[in-house]
């Protein structure tokens, strides 16, 4: 069964994928982890998530930030609210290692790989029950998620070749306006000659 990704890489031959389905980690925490590593190189993302697991750095909460505490570790990212979702970080770290193995299988350079695309979607909730007062039963749901990511090699910058600049062409109306602007001054007569030559 082939699983469809929400998007494809710009250069599929230089990219690798990894995906996790129905992962038993909180959707909101995992979403923030995914947003935090988007655009990072593979080695930087792995080091960052390991630091979060050791509580040395934090994951900034930007979207789902209700009741999230403030920490000075968030100043690194010019924010105030952050947390340390260790379980989500370990799951995403495992997906990064999986993607790295896929890159090596395709003979890609793992040192040049960066996280091009990360998407976290809410999965179907798991249903359990909790027992309330007076013999009632309440829902006790969990919020798993699907994660997909695409890593690709950074393209080397190539300088653009110098192009020959074609002489500018004027319409009759533009030429008439230029004539009016130039006037009959001696200093600007050289410009009017140049314009006349180009039109001719």
GROMACS .gro file of C-alpha atoms in nm:
model
  200
    1UNK     CA    1   0.000   0.000   0.000
    2UNK     CA    2   0.152   0.328  -0.113
    3UNK     CA    3   0.087   0.621   0.118
    4UNK     CA    4   0.036   0.955  -0.052
    5UNK     CA    5   0.224   1.255   0.087
    6UNK     CA    6   0.065   1.598   0.099
    7UNK     CA    7   0.336   1.736  -0.131
    8UNK     CA    8   0.637   1.622  -0.331
    9UNK     CA    9   0.993   1.748  -0.326
   10UNK     CA   10   1.112   1.990  -0.596
   11UNK     CA   11   1.384   1.739  -0.688
   12UNK     CA   12   1.268   1.385  -0.593
   13UNK     CA   13   1.598   1.223  -0.696
   14UNK     CA   14   1.781   1.429  -0.429
   15UNK     CA   15   1.519   1.382  -0.154
   16UNK     CA   16   1.409   1.114   0.094
   17UNK     CA   17   1.092   1.066   0.298
   18UNK     CA   18   0.983   0.932   0.636
   19UNK     CA   19   0.636   0.891   0.783
   20UNK     CA   20   0.469   0.779   1.104
   21UNK     CA   21   0.100   0.685   1.124
   22UNK     CA   22  -0.119   0.680   1.437
   23UNK     CA   23   0.168   0.768   1.668
   24UNK     CA   24   0.076   0.761   2.038
   25UNK     CA   25   0.202   1.112   2.111
   26UNK     CA   26   0.002   1.431   2.160
   27UNK     CA   27  -0.085   1.605   1.834
   28UNK     CA   28  -0.035   1.960   1.968
   29UNK     CA   29   0.309   1.892   2.116
   30UNK     CA   30   0.425   1.709   1.804
   31UNK     CA   31   0.298   1.992   1.581
   32UNK     CA   32   0.515   2.244   1.767
   33UNK     CA   33   0.818   2.011   1.747
   34UNK     CA   34   0.768   1.977   1.371
   35UNK     CA   35   0.746   2.353   1.322
   36UNK     CA   36   1.060   2.403   1.533
   37UNK     CA   37   1.282   2.181   1.313
   38UNK     CA   38   1.144   2.288   0.974
   39UNK     CA   39   1.425   2.428   0.757
   40UNK     CA   40   1.706   2.297   0.980
   41UNK     CA   41   1.985   2.074   0.852
   42UNK     CA   42   1.963   1.709   0.954
   43UNK     CA   43   2.256   1.727   1.199
   44UNK     CA   44   2.128   2.053   1.355
   45UNK     CA   45   1.776   1.913   1.401
   46UNK     CA   46   1.904   1.594   1.566
   47UNK     CA   47   2.130   1.789   1.804
   48UNK     CA   48   1.846   2.031   1.889
   49UNK     CA   49   1.598   1.754   1.974
   50UNK     CA   50   1.857   1.574   2.187
   51UNK     CA   51   1.914   1.899   2.380
   52UNK     CA   52   1.538   1.934   2.434
   53UNK     CA   53   1.523   1.579   2.573
   54UNK     CA   54   1.797   1.676   2.820
   55UNK     CA   55   1.610   2.002   2.907
   56UNK     CA   56   1.901   2.216   2.781
   57UNK     CA   57   1.687   2.395   2.519
   58UNK     CA   58   1.312   2.431   2.475
   59UNK     CA   59   1.052   2.392   2.202
   60UNK     CA   60   0.879   2.726   2.145
   61UNK     CA   61   0.499   2.703   2.150
   62UNK     CA   62   0.357   2.949   1.898
   63UNK     CA   63   0.018   2.808   1.791
   64UNK     CA   64  -0.103   2.590   2.080
   65UNK     CA   65   0.026   2.814   2.358
   66UNK     CA   66  -0.270   2.829   2.596
   67UNK     CA   67  -0.149   2.778   2.956
   68UNK     CA   68   0.209   2.720   2.834
   69UNK     CA   69   0.457   2.854   3.087
   70UNK     CA   70   0.729   3.109   3.015
   71UNK     CA   71   1.096   3.018   3.015
   72UNK     CA   72   1.417   3.213   2.950
   73UNK     CA   73   1.526   2.936   2.710
   74UNK     CA   74   1.267   3.071   2.462
   75UNK     CA   75   1.466   3.397   2.426
   76UNK     CA   76   1.691   3.212   2.180
   77UNK     CA   77   1.397   3.215   1.934
   78UNK     CA   78   1.270   3.565   2.029
   79UNK     CA   79   0.970   3.418   2.212
   80UNK     CA   80   0.856   3.375   2.572
   81UNK     CA   81   0.654   3.050   2.594
   82UNK     CA   82   0.820   2.712   2.564
   83UNK     CA   83   0.804   2.353   2.687
   84UNK     CA   84   1.002   2.028   2.677
   85UNK     CA   85   0.780   1.762   2.508
   86UNK     CA   86   1.028   1.476   2.550
   87UNK     CA   87   0.804   1.199   2.412
   88UNK     CA   88   0.724   1.393   2.094
   89UNK     CA   89   1.092   1.482   2.047
   90UNK     CA   90   1.196   1.116   2.074
   91UNK     CA   91   0.937   1.013   1.813
   92UNK     CA   92   1.041   1.289   1.567
   93UNK     CA   93   1.408   1.205   1.632
   94UNK     CA   94   1.333   0.844   1.534
   95UNK     CA   95   1.171   0.965   1.209
   96UNK     CA   96   1.478   1.179   1.133
   97UNK     CA   97   1.702   0.874   1.179
   98UNK     CA   98   1.471   0.674   0.952
   99UNK     CA   99   1.491   0.947   0.686
  100UNK     CA  100   1.872   0.951   0.722
  101UNK     CA  101   1.883   0.573   0.660
  102UNK     CA  102   1.662   0.622   0.352
  103UNK     CA  103   1.903   0.892   0.228
  104UNK     CA  104   2.203   0.660   0.267
  105UNK     CA  105   2.013   0.387   0.079
  106UNK     CA  106   1.966   0.634  -0.212
  107UNK     CA  107   2.340   0.727  -0.194
  108UNK     CA  108   2.264   1.085  -0.087
  109UNK     CA  109   2.499   1.293   0.127
  110UNK     CA  110   2.345   1.304   0.477
  111UNK     CA  111   2.556   1.606   0.573
  112UNK     CA  112   2.391   1.817   0.301
  113UNK     CA  113   2.033   1.712   0.388
  114UNK     CA  114   1.788   1.960   0.538
  115UNK     CA  115   1.425   1.934   0.652
  116UNK     CA  116   1.232   2.064   0.351
  117UNK     CA  117   0.882   1.964   0.464
  118UNK     CA  118   0.720   1.855   0.791
  119UNK     CA  119   0.348   1.804   0.841
  120UNK     CA  120   0.167   1.684   1.152
  121UNK     CA  121  -0.200   1.586   1.124
  122UNK     CA  122  -0.440   1.484   1.401
  123UNK     CA  123  -0.529   1.113   1.381
  124UNK     CA  124  -0.851   0.941   1.492
  125UNK     CA  125  -0.889   0.970   1.868
  126UNK     CA  126  -0.868   0.663   2.086
  127UNK     CA  127  -1.167   0.609   2.314
  128UNK     CA  128  -1.148   0.496   2.674
  129UNK     CA  129  -1.375   0.558   2.975
  130UNK     CA  130  -1.340   0.722   3.312
  131UNK     CA  131  -1.578   0.663   3.603
  132UNK     CA  132  -1.751   0.966   3.750
  133UNK     CA  133  -1.969   1.029   4.054
  134UNK     CA  134  -2.323   0.888   4.084
  135UNK     CA  135  -2.250   0.592   3.854
  136UNK     CA  136  -2.186   0.797   3.542
  137UNK     CA  137  -1.919   0.727   3.280
  138UNK     CA  138  -1.726   1.002   3.100
  139UNK     CA  139  -1.507   0.993   2.786
  140UNK     CA  140  -1.130   0.954   2.827
  141UNK     CA  141  -0.988   1.025   2.480
  142UNK     CA  142  -0.632   1.038   2.354
  143UNK     CA  143  -0.506   1.255   2.065
  144UNK     CA  144  -0.259   1.064   1.842
  145UNK     CA  145  -0.114   1.206   1.520
  146UNK     CA  146   0.031   1.133   1.177
  147UNK     CA  147   0.373   1.280   1.090
  148UNK     CA  148   0.532   1.307   0.747
  149UNK     CA  149   0.861   1.469   0.651
  150UNK     CA  150   1.073   1.520   0.340
  151UNK     CA  151   1.449   1.579   0.357
  152UNK     CA  152   1.639   1.704   0.053
  153UNK     CA  153   1.993   1.798  -0.041
  154UNK     CA  154   2.081   2.166  -0.053
  155UNK     CA  155   2.146   2.280  -0.408
  156UNK     CA  156   2.476   2.454  -0.472
  157UNK     CA  157   2.440   2.817  -0.574
  158UNK     CA  158   2.539   2.883  -0.936
  159UNK     CA  159   2.623   3.233  -1.054
  160UNK     CA  160   2.400   3.364  -1.328
  161UNK     CA  161   2.573   3.427  -1.661
  162UNK     CA  162   2.597   3.792  -1.768
  163UNK     CA  163   2.342   3.878  -2.036
  164UNK     CA  164   2.389   4.131  -2.316
  165UNK     CA  165   2.174   4.433  -2.246
  166UNK     CA  166   1.972   4.525  -2.555
  167UNK     CA  167   1.937   4.898  -2.639
  168UNK     CA  168   1.620   5.048  -2.501
  169UNK     CA  169   1.343   5.112  -2.753
  170UNK     CA  170   1.106   5.407  -2.727
  171UNK     CA  171   0.754   5.446  -2.859
  172UNK     CA  172   0.663   5.761  -3.049
  173UNK     CA  173   0.476   5.894  -2.743
  174UNK     CA  174   0.775   5.829  -2.510
  175UNK     CA  175   1.006   5.992  -2.764
  176UNK     CA  176   0.783   6.300  -2.779
  177UNK     CA  177   0.782   6.324  -2.397
  178UNK     CA  178   1.163   6.295  -2.388
  179UNK     CA  179   1.190   6.571  -2.648
  180UNK     CA  180   0.979   6.798  -2.427
  181UNK     CA  181   1.186   6.712  -2.117
  182UNK     CA  182   1.517   6.767  -2.297
  183UNK     CA  183   1.416   7.103  -2.442
  184UNK     CA  184   1.663   7.325  -2.628
  185UNK     CA  185   1.941   7.344  -2.367
  186UNK     CA  186   2.300   7.312  -2.489
  187UNK     CA  187   2.388   7.073  -2.205
  188UNK     CA  188   2.108   6.829  -2.285
  189UNK     CA  189   2.154   6.836  -2.663
  190UNK     CA  190   2.381   6.529  -2.639
  191UNK     CA  191   2.098   6.326  -2.478
  192UNK     CA  192   1.853   6.429  -2.750
  193UNK     CA  193   2.104   6.321  -3.019
  194UNK     CA  194   2.138   5.982  -2.849
  195UNK     CA  195   1.759   5.937  -2.836
  196UNK     CA  196   1.727   6.041  -3.200
  197UNK     CA  197   1.990   5.786  -3.307
  198UNK     CA  198   1.817   5.501  -3.120
  199UNK     CA  199   1.477   5.586  -3.270
  200UNK     CA  200   1.628   5.614  -3.617
   0.00000   0.00000   0.00000
